[in-house]
Coordinates of N, CA, C and O in Angstrom, one line a residue:
M1 N 111.9 118.8 97.8 CA 112.0 117.9 98.3 C 111.9 117.4 97.1 O 112.9 116.0 97.6
T2 N 111.3 117.1 95.7 CA 111.5 116.6 94.7 C 112.9 116.6 94.8 O 112.9 115.7 94.5
D3 N 113.0 117.9 94.0 CA 115.0 117.8 93.9 C 115.5 116.7 95.2 O 116.6 115.4 94.4
R4 N 115.8 116.4 96.1 CA 116.1 115.5 96.8 C 115.4 113.4 96.9 O 116.5 113.4 96.8
L5 N 113.8 113.7 96.3 CA 113.2 112.5 95.8 C 114.2 111.7 94.5 O 114.5 110.4 94.4
V6 N 114.6 113.4 93.7 CA 115.2 112.5 91.8 C 117.0 112.2 92.5 O 117.1 111.2 91.8
E7 N 117.2 113.1 93.2 CA 118.7 112.3 93.5 C 118.9 111.2 94.4 O 119.2 110.2 93.6
A8 N 117.4 110.8 94.7 CA 117.7 109.7 95.3 C 117.2 108.3 94.6 O 117.7 107.3 94.0
N9 N 116.1 109.0 93.1 CA 116.3 107.6 91.7 C 117.0 107.7 91.2 O 117.7 106.5 91.0
R10 N 118.7 108.9 91.3 CA 119.7 108.4 90.3 C 120.7 107.2 91.2 O 120.8 106.8 90.4
R11 N 120.5 107.7 92.3 CA 121.3 106.3 93.5 C 120.3 105.0 93.8 O 121.3 103.7 93.2
Y12 N 119.4 105.0 93.1 CA 118.5 104.5 93.2 C 118.8 103.4 91.7 O 119.4 102.2 91.5
A13 N 118.9 103.7 91.0 CA 119.3 103.7 89.0 C 120.0 103.1 89.4 O 120.7 101.8 87.9
A14 N 121.4 103.4 89.3 CA 122.9 103.2 88.9 C 123.0 101.9 89.6 O 124.0 101.5 89.8
A15 N 122.1 101.5 91.0 CA 121.5 99.8 91.1 C 121.5 99.1 90.7 O 121.0 97.7 90.8
F16 N 120.2 99.7 89.6 CA 118.8 99.1 89.3 C 118.8 98.1 88.2 O 119.5 98.2 87.1
R17 N 119.1 96.7 88.3 CA 118.9 95.7 87.5 C 117.5 95.4 86.5 O 116.8 95.0 87.5
D18 N 117.3 95.8 85.6 CA 116.0 94.9 85.1 C 115.4 93.6 85.4 O 116.0 92.9 85.0
P19 N 114.3 93.7 86.5 CA 114.5 92.2 86.6 C 113.7 91.4 85.9 O 113.4 90.6 86.0
G20 N 112.7 91.9 84.5 CA 112.5 90.9 83.8 C 111.0 91.5 83.5 O 110.3 89.3 83.1
M21 N 110.7 91.9 84.4 CA 109.1 90.9 84.1 C 108.1 92.0 83.1 O 107.9 93.4 83.4
D22 N 106.3 91.7 83.3 CA 105.5 92.1 82.7 C 105.0 92.6 83.9 O 105.1 92.1 84.8
A23 N 104.3 93.7 83.1 CA 103.1 94.4 84.1 C 102.0 93.2 84.5 O 101.5 93.7 84.8
R24 N 101.7 92.3 84.0 CA 100.9 91.4 85.4 C 101.2 90.4 86.8 O 101.9 90.2 87.1
P25 N 100.5 91.2 87.4 CA 100.9 90.6 89.3 C 101.2 89.3 89.4 O 99.8 88.5 88.0
V26 N 101.9 88.0 89.5 CA 102.3 87.4 89.8 C 101.7 86.2 90.5 O 100.3 85.9 90.4
L27 N 100.2 86.9 91.8 CA 100.0 86.8 92.8 C 98.3 87.3 92.0 O 97.7 86.5 92.4
H28 N 98.1 87.8 90.6 CA 97.6 88.5 90.6 C 95.7 88.9 91.1 O 94.8 88.7 91.7
V29 N 96.2 89.8 91.9 CA 95.4 90.3 92.5 C 95.9 92.2 93.1 O 97.4 92.6 92.6
A30 N 94.6 92.8 93.2 CA 94.8 94.1 93.0 C 94.8 94.5 94.4 O 93.4 93.6 95.3
V31 N 95.7 95.4 95.4 CA 95.2 95.7 96.2 C 94.5 97.6 96.4 O 95.4 98.5 95.3
V32 N 93.3 97.9 96.6 CA 92.8 99.3 96.9 C 93.1 99.4 98.2 O 92.6 99.5 98.8
A33 N 94.2 101.3 98.6 CA 94.1 101.1 100.1 C 94.3 102.7 99.7 O 94.6 102.7 98.5
C34 N 94.4 103.4 100.8 CA 94.5 104.3 100.9 C 96.1 105.2 100.8 O 96.9 104.1 100.9
M35 N 96.1 105.9 100.2 CA 97.3 106.9 100.3 C 97.6 107.2 101.8 O 99.4 108.3 101.6
D36 N 97.5 107.2 102.6 CA 98.7 107.1 103.9 C 100.0 107.1 103.7 O 100.2 106.0 103.8
A37 N 100.2 108.2 104.3 CA 101.6 107.8 104.6 C 101.9 106.5 105.8 O 103.4 106.0 105.0
R38 N 100.9 106.2 106.9 CA 101.5 104.8 107.4 C 101.1 103.7 107.3 O 101.8 102.8 107.8
L39 N 100.7 102.9 105.7 CA 101.0 102.4 105.3 C 101.6 101.9 104.6 O 102.2 102.3 102.8
D40 N 102.1 101.0 105.0 CA 103.5 100.3 103.9 C 103.7 98.9 103.4 O 103.4 97.7 103.8
L41 N 102.5 99.3 102.5 CA 101.6 97.6 102.5 C 102.3 97.0 101.5 O 102.2 95.4 101.8
H42 N 103.6 96.5 101.5 CA 103.9 95.9 100.7 C 104.2 94.9 101.7 O 104.6 93.8 101.9
A43 N 105.1 96.0 102.8 CA 105.8 95.5 104.3 C 104.1 94.7 104.9 O 104.7 93.3 105.2
A44 N 103.2 95.7 105.1 CA 102.6 94.5 106.0 C 102.3 93.3 105.1 O 101.9 93.0 105.8
L45 N 102.1 93.3 104.1 CA 101.1 92.5 103.1 C 102.2 91.5 102.9 O 101.7 90.3 102.7
G46 N 103.6 91.1 103.0 CA 104.3 90.6 102.1 C 104.4 89.9 100.9 O 104.8 89.4 100.8
L47 N 104.6 91.6 100.4 CA 104.5 91.5 99.0 C 105.8 92.1 98.9 O 106.8 92.7 98.9
E48 N 105.9 91.7 97.2 CA 107.1 91.8 96.4 C 106.8 92.2 95.5 O 105.7 92.1 95.0
L49 N 108.4 93.2 94.9 CA 107.7 94.3 93.6 C 107.1 93.5 92.7 O 107.8 91.5 92.4
G50 N 105.8 93.1 92.1 CA 105.1 92.3 90.9 C 104.6 91.4 90.8 O 104.2 90.9 90.7
D51 N 104.4 91.5 92.2 CA 103.4 90.6 93.2 C 101.5 91.1 93.1 O 101.1 89.9 92.6
C52 N 101.6 92.6 93.4 CA 100.3 93.0 92.9 C 100.1 94.0 92.5 O 101.0 95.1 92.0
H53 N 98.6 94.8 91.5 CA 99.0 95.3 91.5 C 98.5 96.5 93.2 O 96.9 96.2 93.5
T54 N 99.2 98.4 93.1 CA 98.8 98.3 94.5 C 97.9 100.1 94.0 O 98.4 101.3 92.5
I55 N 96.4 100.3 93.8 CA 95.7 101.5 94.0 C 95.1 101.9 94.5 O 94.8 101.8 95.9
R56 N 96.2 103.3 94.8 CA 96.3 104.1 95.9 C 95.2 105.7 95.9 O 94.7 106.0 94.9
N57 N 94.7 105.9 96.9 CA 93.8 107.3 96.9 C 93.8 107.4 98.3 O 93.4 106.6 99.1
A58 N 92.9 109.0 98.3 CA 92.8 109.0 99.6 C 91.3 108.6 100.6 O 90.1 108.4 99.9
G59 N 91.8 107.7 101.6 CA 90.7 106.3 102.5 C 90.0 105.5 101.0 O 90.1 104.3 102.8
G60 N 90.6 105.3 100.7 CA 91.0 103.7 99.6 C 89.8 103.8 99.2 O 89.1 102.8 98.7
V61 N 88.8 105.3 99.0 CA 87.5 105.1 98.0 C 87.3 104.3 96.5 O 88.1 104.3 95.8
V62 N 86.5 103.7 96.8 CA 86.4 103.4 95.1 C 85.1 103.9 94.4 O 83.8 104.0 94.2
T63 N 85.3 104.6 93.6 CA 85.6 105.5 92.8 C 85.6 105.2 92.1 O 86.1 104.2 91.0
D64 N 84.7 105.9 90.6 CA 84.6 105.2 88.9 C 86.4 105.4 88.8 O 86.7 104.6 87.8
D65 N 87.6 105.4 89.1 CA 88.8 105.9 88.7 C 89.0 104.5 89.1 O 89.6 103.9 88.8
V66 N 89.0 104.0 90.8 CA 89.8 103.1 91.2 C 89.0 101.9 90.6 O 89.2 100.6 90.0
I67 N 87.3 101.7 89.8 CA 86.7 100.8 89.4 C 87.5 100.2 87.7 O 87.9 99.9 87.0
R68 N 88.0 102.3 87.0 CA 88.8 102.3 85.5 C 89.9 101.3 86.0 O 90.2 99.9 84.9
S69 N 91.1 101.2 87.0 CA 92.2 100.9 86.9 C 91.9 99.0 87.0 O 92.2 98.5 87.2
L70 N 90.9 98.7 87.8 CA 91.1 97.5 88.8 C 89.7 96.9 87.1 O 90.4 95.9 87.0
T71 N 88.9 97.8 86.1 CA 88.8 96.5 85.4 C 89.6 96.9 84.1 O 89.8 95.3 84.2
I72 N 91.4 98.1 83.9 CA 91.9 97.6 83.7 C 94.1 96.4 84.0 O 93.5 95.6 83.4
S73 N 93.1 96.0 85.7 CA 93.6 95.1 86.1 C 93.2 94.0 85.7 O 94.6 92.4 85.4
Q74 N 92.0 93.8 85.5 CA 91.7 92.2 85.9 C 91.2 91.9 83.8 O 91.7 90.7 83.2
R75 N 90.5 92.3 83.3 CA 90.5 92.3 81.7 C 91.7 92.8 81.3 O 92.1 91.9 79.8
A76 N 92.6 93.4 81.5 CA 93.6 93.8 80.1 C 95.4 92.5 80.9 O 96.0 92.4 80.5
L77 N 95.3 92.5 82.3 CA 96.6 92.1 82.6 C 96.3 91.3 83.8 O 97.3 90.1 84.6
G78 N 95.1 90.1 83.7 CA 94.1 89.1 84.7 C 94.5 88.8 86.2 O 95.0 88.0 86.4
T79 N 94.3 89.7 86.7 CA 94.0 89.6 88.4 C 92.8 89.3 88.2 O 92.2 89.4 87.4
T80 N 91.9 88.5 89.0 CA 91.1 87.6 89.8 C 90.7 88.4 91.4 O 89.5 88.1 91.5
S81 N 91.5 88.8 92.4 CA 91.5 89.1 93.3 C 91.3 90.5 93.8 O 92.2 91.1 93.4
I82 N 91.0 90.7 94.3 CA 90.7 92.2 94.8 C 90.7 92.2 96.7 O 89.7 91.6 96.8
M83 N 92.0 93.2 97.5 CA 91.7 93.0 98.1 C 91.5 94.8 98.6 O 92.3 95.6 98.2
L84 N 90.6 94.6 99.9 CA 90.5 96.7 100.0 C 91.2 96.9 101.8 O 90.9 95.9 102.1
V85 N 91.6 98.2 101.4 CA 92.5 98.3 102.5 C 92.4 99.6 103.7 O 92.9 100.4 102.8
H86 N 91.4 99.6 104.1 CA 91.3 101.6 105.4 C 91.9 100.8 106.2 O 93.1 99.4 105.8
H87 N 91.4 102.3 107.1 CA 92.5 102.0 108.5 C 92.0 103.1 109.4 O 91.1 103.5 109.6
T88 N 92.4 103.1 110.5 CA 92.4 103.7 111.5 C 92.4 104.6 111.4 O 93.7 105.0 110.5
G89 N 92.4 106.3 112.5 CA 92.7 106.7 112.1 C 92.3 108.3 110.4 O 93.2 108.7 111.0
C90 N 91.4 107.4 110.4 CA 91.8 108.7 108.5 C 92.0 109.4 108.7 O 90.8 109.8 109.4
G91 N 91.9 110.9 107.7 CA 92.1 112.1 107.1 C 90.7 112.4 107.1 O 90.3 113.0 107.3
L92 N 90.0 111.5 106.4 CA 88.4 111.5 105.0 C 87.6 111.5 106.9 O 86.2 112.4 106.8
E93 N 87.9 110.7 108.1 CA 86.1 111.0 109.3 C 86.2 111.7 110.1 O 85.5 112.2 110.3
A94 N 87.8 113.5 109.1 CA 87.1 114.8 110.3 C 87.1 115.5 109.2 O 86.7 116.3 109.7
L95 N 86.9 115.5 108.2 CA 86.7 115.3 106.4 C 84.8 115.8 106.8 O 84.3 114.8 106.9
T96 N 84.0 116.2 105.6 CA 82.5 116.4 105.4 C 82.7 116.9 103.6 O 83.7 117.5 103.7
E97 N 81.2 116.7 103.2 CA 81.6 117.4 102.4 C 81.4 118.6 101.7 O 81.3 119.6 100.9
D98 N 81.6 118.9 103.5 CA 82.0 121.2 103.2 C 83.1 121.1 102.5 O 82.6 122.9 101.7
F99 N 84.1 120.8 102.4 CA 84.9 120.1 101.8 C 84.8 121.1 100.9 O 85.6 122.7 100.1
R100 N 84.7 120.2 100.2 CA 84.1 120.9 98.2 C 83.4 122.6 98.7 O 83.9 123.2 97.7
H101 N 82.0 122.9 99.8 CA 82.0 124.3 99.2 C 83.3 125.1 99.8 O 83.2 126.0 99.0
E102 N 83.7 125.5 101.1 CA 85.5 125.7 101.1 C 85.7 125.5 99.6 O 86.2 126.7 99.5
L103 N 86.3 124.6 99.3 CA 87.2 124.9 98.0 C 86.3 125.4 96.7 O 87.2 127.0 96.5
E104 N 84.7 125.8 96.7 CA 84.1 126.6 95.9 C 84.3 128.4 96.3 O 84.8 128.9 95.2
D105 N 83.8 128.1 97.6 CA 84.9 129.7 98.1 C 86.4 130.2 97.9 O 85.8 131.4 97.3
E106 N 87.1 129.4 97.5 CA 88.3 129.8 98.1 C 88.7 129.8 96.0 O 89.1 130.6 96.0
V107 N 88.1 129.4 94.8 CA 88.6 129.5 93.6 C 87.7 129.2 93.0 O 88.1 130.4 91.9
G108 N 86.2 129.1 93.2 CA 84.7 129.7 92.8 C 84.2 129.2 91.4 O 84.3 129.4 90.9
Q109 N 84.9 127.6 92.1 CA 84.7 126.1 91.1 C 84.5 125.9 92.3 O 85.3 125.2 93.0
R110 N 83.7 124.7 92.0 CA 83.2 123.1 92.7 C 84.0 122.0 92.4 O 84.0 121.9 91.3
P111 N 84.2 121.1 93.2 CA 85.4 120.3 92.5 C 83.9 118.9 91.7 O 83.4 119.2 92.1
A112 N 84.6 118.7 90.7 CA 83.4 117.2 90.4 C 83.1 116.1 91.0 O 83.0 116.0 91.6
W113 N 83.9 115.9 91.7 CA 84.6 114.8 92.9 C 84.2 115.1 94.2 O 83.6 116.0 95.1
A114 N 83.4 114.1 94.3 CA 83.2 114.1 96.0 C 83.6 113.8 96.8 O 85.2 113.1 96.6
V115 N 84.1 114.4 98.1 CA 85.2 114.0 99.5 C 85.4 112.5 99.7 O 86.1 112.0 100.5
E116 N 83.7 111.9 100.0 CA 84.2 110.6 100.8 C 84.2 110.4 101.2 O 85.0 109.6 101.9
S117 N 84.4 110.8 102.3 CA 83.9 111.1 104.1 C 83.5 110.0 104.2 O 81.9 109.8 104.0
F118 N 83.1 109.8 105.5 CA 82.6 108.9 106.8 C 82.9 109.4 107.9 O 84.5 109.4 108.2
R119 N 82.2 108.1 108.0 CA 82.4 108.3 110.0 C 82.6 106.9 111.5 O 82.9 106.2 111.7
D120 N 81.6 105.8 110.0 CA 83.0 104.3 110.4 C 83.1 103.8 109.4 O 83.1 103.3 108.3
V121 N 84.3 102.9 109.5 CA 85.0 102.7 109.1 C 84.9 101.1 107.8 O 84.8 101.3 107.1
D122 N 84.3 101.0 109.1 CA 84.4 99.4 108.8 C 82.6 99.0 107.6 O 82.8 98.6 106.4
Q123 N 81.9 100.2 108.2 CA 80.5 101.2 107.3 C 81.9 100.9 105.6 O 80.8 100.8 104.7
D124 N 82.3 102.0 106.0 CA 83.1 102.2 104.7 C 83.3 101.5 104.0 O 83.0 101.7 102.5
V125 N 84.5 100.4 104.3 CA 84.8 98.9 103.9 C 83.3 98.3 103.0 O 83.6 97.7 101.6
R126 N 82.2 98.4 103.2 CA 81.5 97.9 103.1 C 80.6 98.2 102.2 O 80.8 97.5 101.0
Q127 N 81.1 99.0 102.2 CA 79.9 99.4 101.0 C 81.6 100.5 99.8 O 80.6 100.1 99.0
S128 N 82.4 99.8 100.1 CA 83.3 99.9 98.8 C 83.6 98.5 97.8 O 83.9 98.1 96.9
M129 N 83.2 96.9 98.7 CA 83.2 95.8 98.6 C 81.7 95.5 97.5 O 81.6 95.5 96.8
Q130 N 80.7 96.4 98.5 CA 79.8 96.8 97.6 C 80.2 97.2 95.8 O 79.3 96.6 95.5
R131 N 81.0 98.5 95.3 CA 80.6 99.3 94.9 C 81.3 98.4 93.4 O 82.1 98.8 92.5
V132 N 82.8 97.8 94.2 CA 83.1 96.0 93.5 C 82.6 95.2 92.8 O 82.4 95.1 92.3
R133 N 81.7 94.7 93.8 CA 81.0 93.5 93.1 C 80.1 94.1 92.6 O 79.4 92.6 92.6
T134 N 79.7 95.0 92.6 CA 78.1 95.1 92.1 C 78.8 96.1 90.1 O 77.4 96.8 89.8
S135 N 80.0 96.9 90.3 CA 80.0 97.1 89.0 C 80.7 96.0 87.7 O 80.8 94.9 87.6
P136 N 79.2 96.6 86.9 CA 79.3 95.8 85.2 C 80.5 95.5 84.5 O 81.1 93.9 83.9
F137 N 81.6 96.6 85.4 CA 82.9 95.9 83.8 C 83.9 95.1 84.6 O 84.9 94.6 84.3
L138 N 83.4 94.6 85.7 CA 84.7 93.7 86.8 C 84.0 92.5 86.5 O 83.1 92.2 87.3
P139 N 84.8 91.2 85.8 CA 84.2 90.1 85.5 C 84.7 89.3 86.4 O 84.0 88.5 87.2
H140 N 85.9 89.5 87.3 CA 85.8 89.0 88.8 C 85.1 89.6 90.0 O 87.0 90.3 91.0
T141 N 84.5 89.6 90.6 CA 83.6 89.9 91.9 C 83.3 88.7 92.5 O 82.8 89.8 93.9
E142 N 84.8 87.3 92.8 CA 83.8 86.0 94.4 C 84.6 86.6 94.7 O 84.9 85.8 96.3
D143 N 86.3 87.3 94.7 CA 87.3 87.1 95.4 C 87.3 88.6 96.6 O 88.6 89.1 95.7
V144 N 86.5 88.8 96.8 CA 86.7 91.0 97.3 C 86.1 91.1 98.7 O 85.7 90.3 99.2
R145 N 87.9 91.2 99.2 CA 87.8 91.0 101.0 C 87.9 92.8 100.7 O 88.7 92.6 100.7
G146 N 87.3 93.0 101.9 CA 87.5 94.4 102.9 C 88.7 93.9 104.0 O 88.0 93.1 104.8
F147 N 89.5 95.5 104.4 CA 89.7 95.2 105.9 C 90.9 96.3 106.1 O 90.3 97.2 105.9
V148 N 90.4 96.8 107.4 CA 91.9 97.2 108.2 C 92.3 97.4 108.6 O 92.9 96.6 109.5
F149 N 93.2 98.2 108.0 CA 94.7 98.4 109.1 C 94.7 99.3 110.0 O 94.2 100.7 110.0
D150 N 95.1 98.8 110.8 CA 95.7 99.6 112.8 C 96.3 99.8 112.4 O 97.8 99.6 112.6
V151 N 96.9 100.8 112.3 CA 98.0 101.9 112.5 C 98.3 102.1 113.9 O 99.8 102.1 114.1
T152 N 98.4 101.3 114.8 CA 98.9 101.7 116.0 C 99.7 100.2 115.7 O 100.6 99.8 117.1
T153 N 99.0 98.9 115.7 CA 99.2 97.7 115.8 C 100.0 97.3 114.3 O 100.8 96.2 114.8
G154 N 99.7 97.4 113.2 CA 99.7 97.1 112.1 C 99.5 95.9 111.5 O 99.5 95.1 110.7
L155 N 98.3 95.2 112.5 CA 97.0 94.1 112.2 C 96.2 94.6 111.2 O 95.5 95.4 111.2
L156 N 95.4 93.7 110.7 CA 94.2 93.7 109.8 C 93.4 92.9 110.3 O 93.2 91.7 110.9
R157 N 91.9 93.5 110.3 CA 90.8 92.5 110.7 C 89.9 92.8 109.6 O 90.6 94.1 108.9
E158 N 89.8 91.5 109.1 CA 88.9 91.9 107.8 C 86.8 91.7 108.5 O 87.0 92.0 109.1
I159 N 86.5 92.4 107.1 CA 85.8 93.5 107.3 C 84.1 92.1 107.2 O 84.6 91.7 105.8
D160 N 83.3 92.0 107.6 CA 82.2 91.4 106.6 C 81.4 92.2 105.9 O 81.0 93.0 106.6
P161 N 81.1 91.7 104.6 CA 80.0 92.3 104.1 C 78.9 92.5 104.0 O 78.2 93.7 103.6
V162 N 78.6 91.7 104.8 CA 77.2 91.3 105.1 C 77.2 92.1 106.9 O 77.3 90.7 108.0
V163 N 76.1 92.6 107.8 CA 76.1 92.7 109.4 C 74.9 93.2 109.7 O 74.3 93.3 108.6

């Protein structure tokens, strides 16, 4: 499979022209989203190359590494807005922290990271917004908004940070 992707890159590179951009996102926004293959963020949000920073992981969870990336995005590269995008039917809804115990049994070492599984996607978005808003490393937390992307309709639903 990797060979197929490398060959696709060769075709891409043959027509590639340097767009002359720097690493600063044109729209000054960072999007944190799940890694789910059903989410085509650029298409779903009407984004073009260079518009935003995109940070993806399982569940779109705001982990220490996400805070690290957001801090660099804001402090070094000028973003001021953060959009969190979780989605319906997320694989993390089917997992529990037992996943870590199973890994420990299999490989003899427990992962240092938490699975961050959840049962309520709306509440998980609220938790992620709270983690961003309370981080001492992020200077711009006034424009943090969270959404749930519906994988069957393609629509975003905004989540109220306070219920």
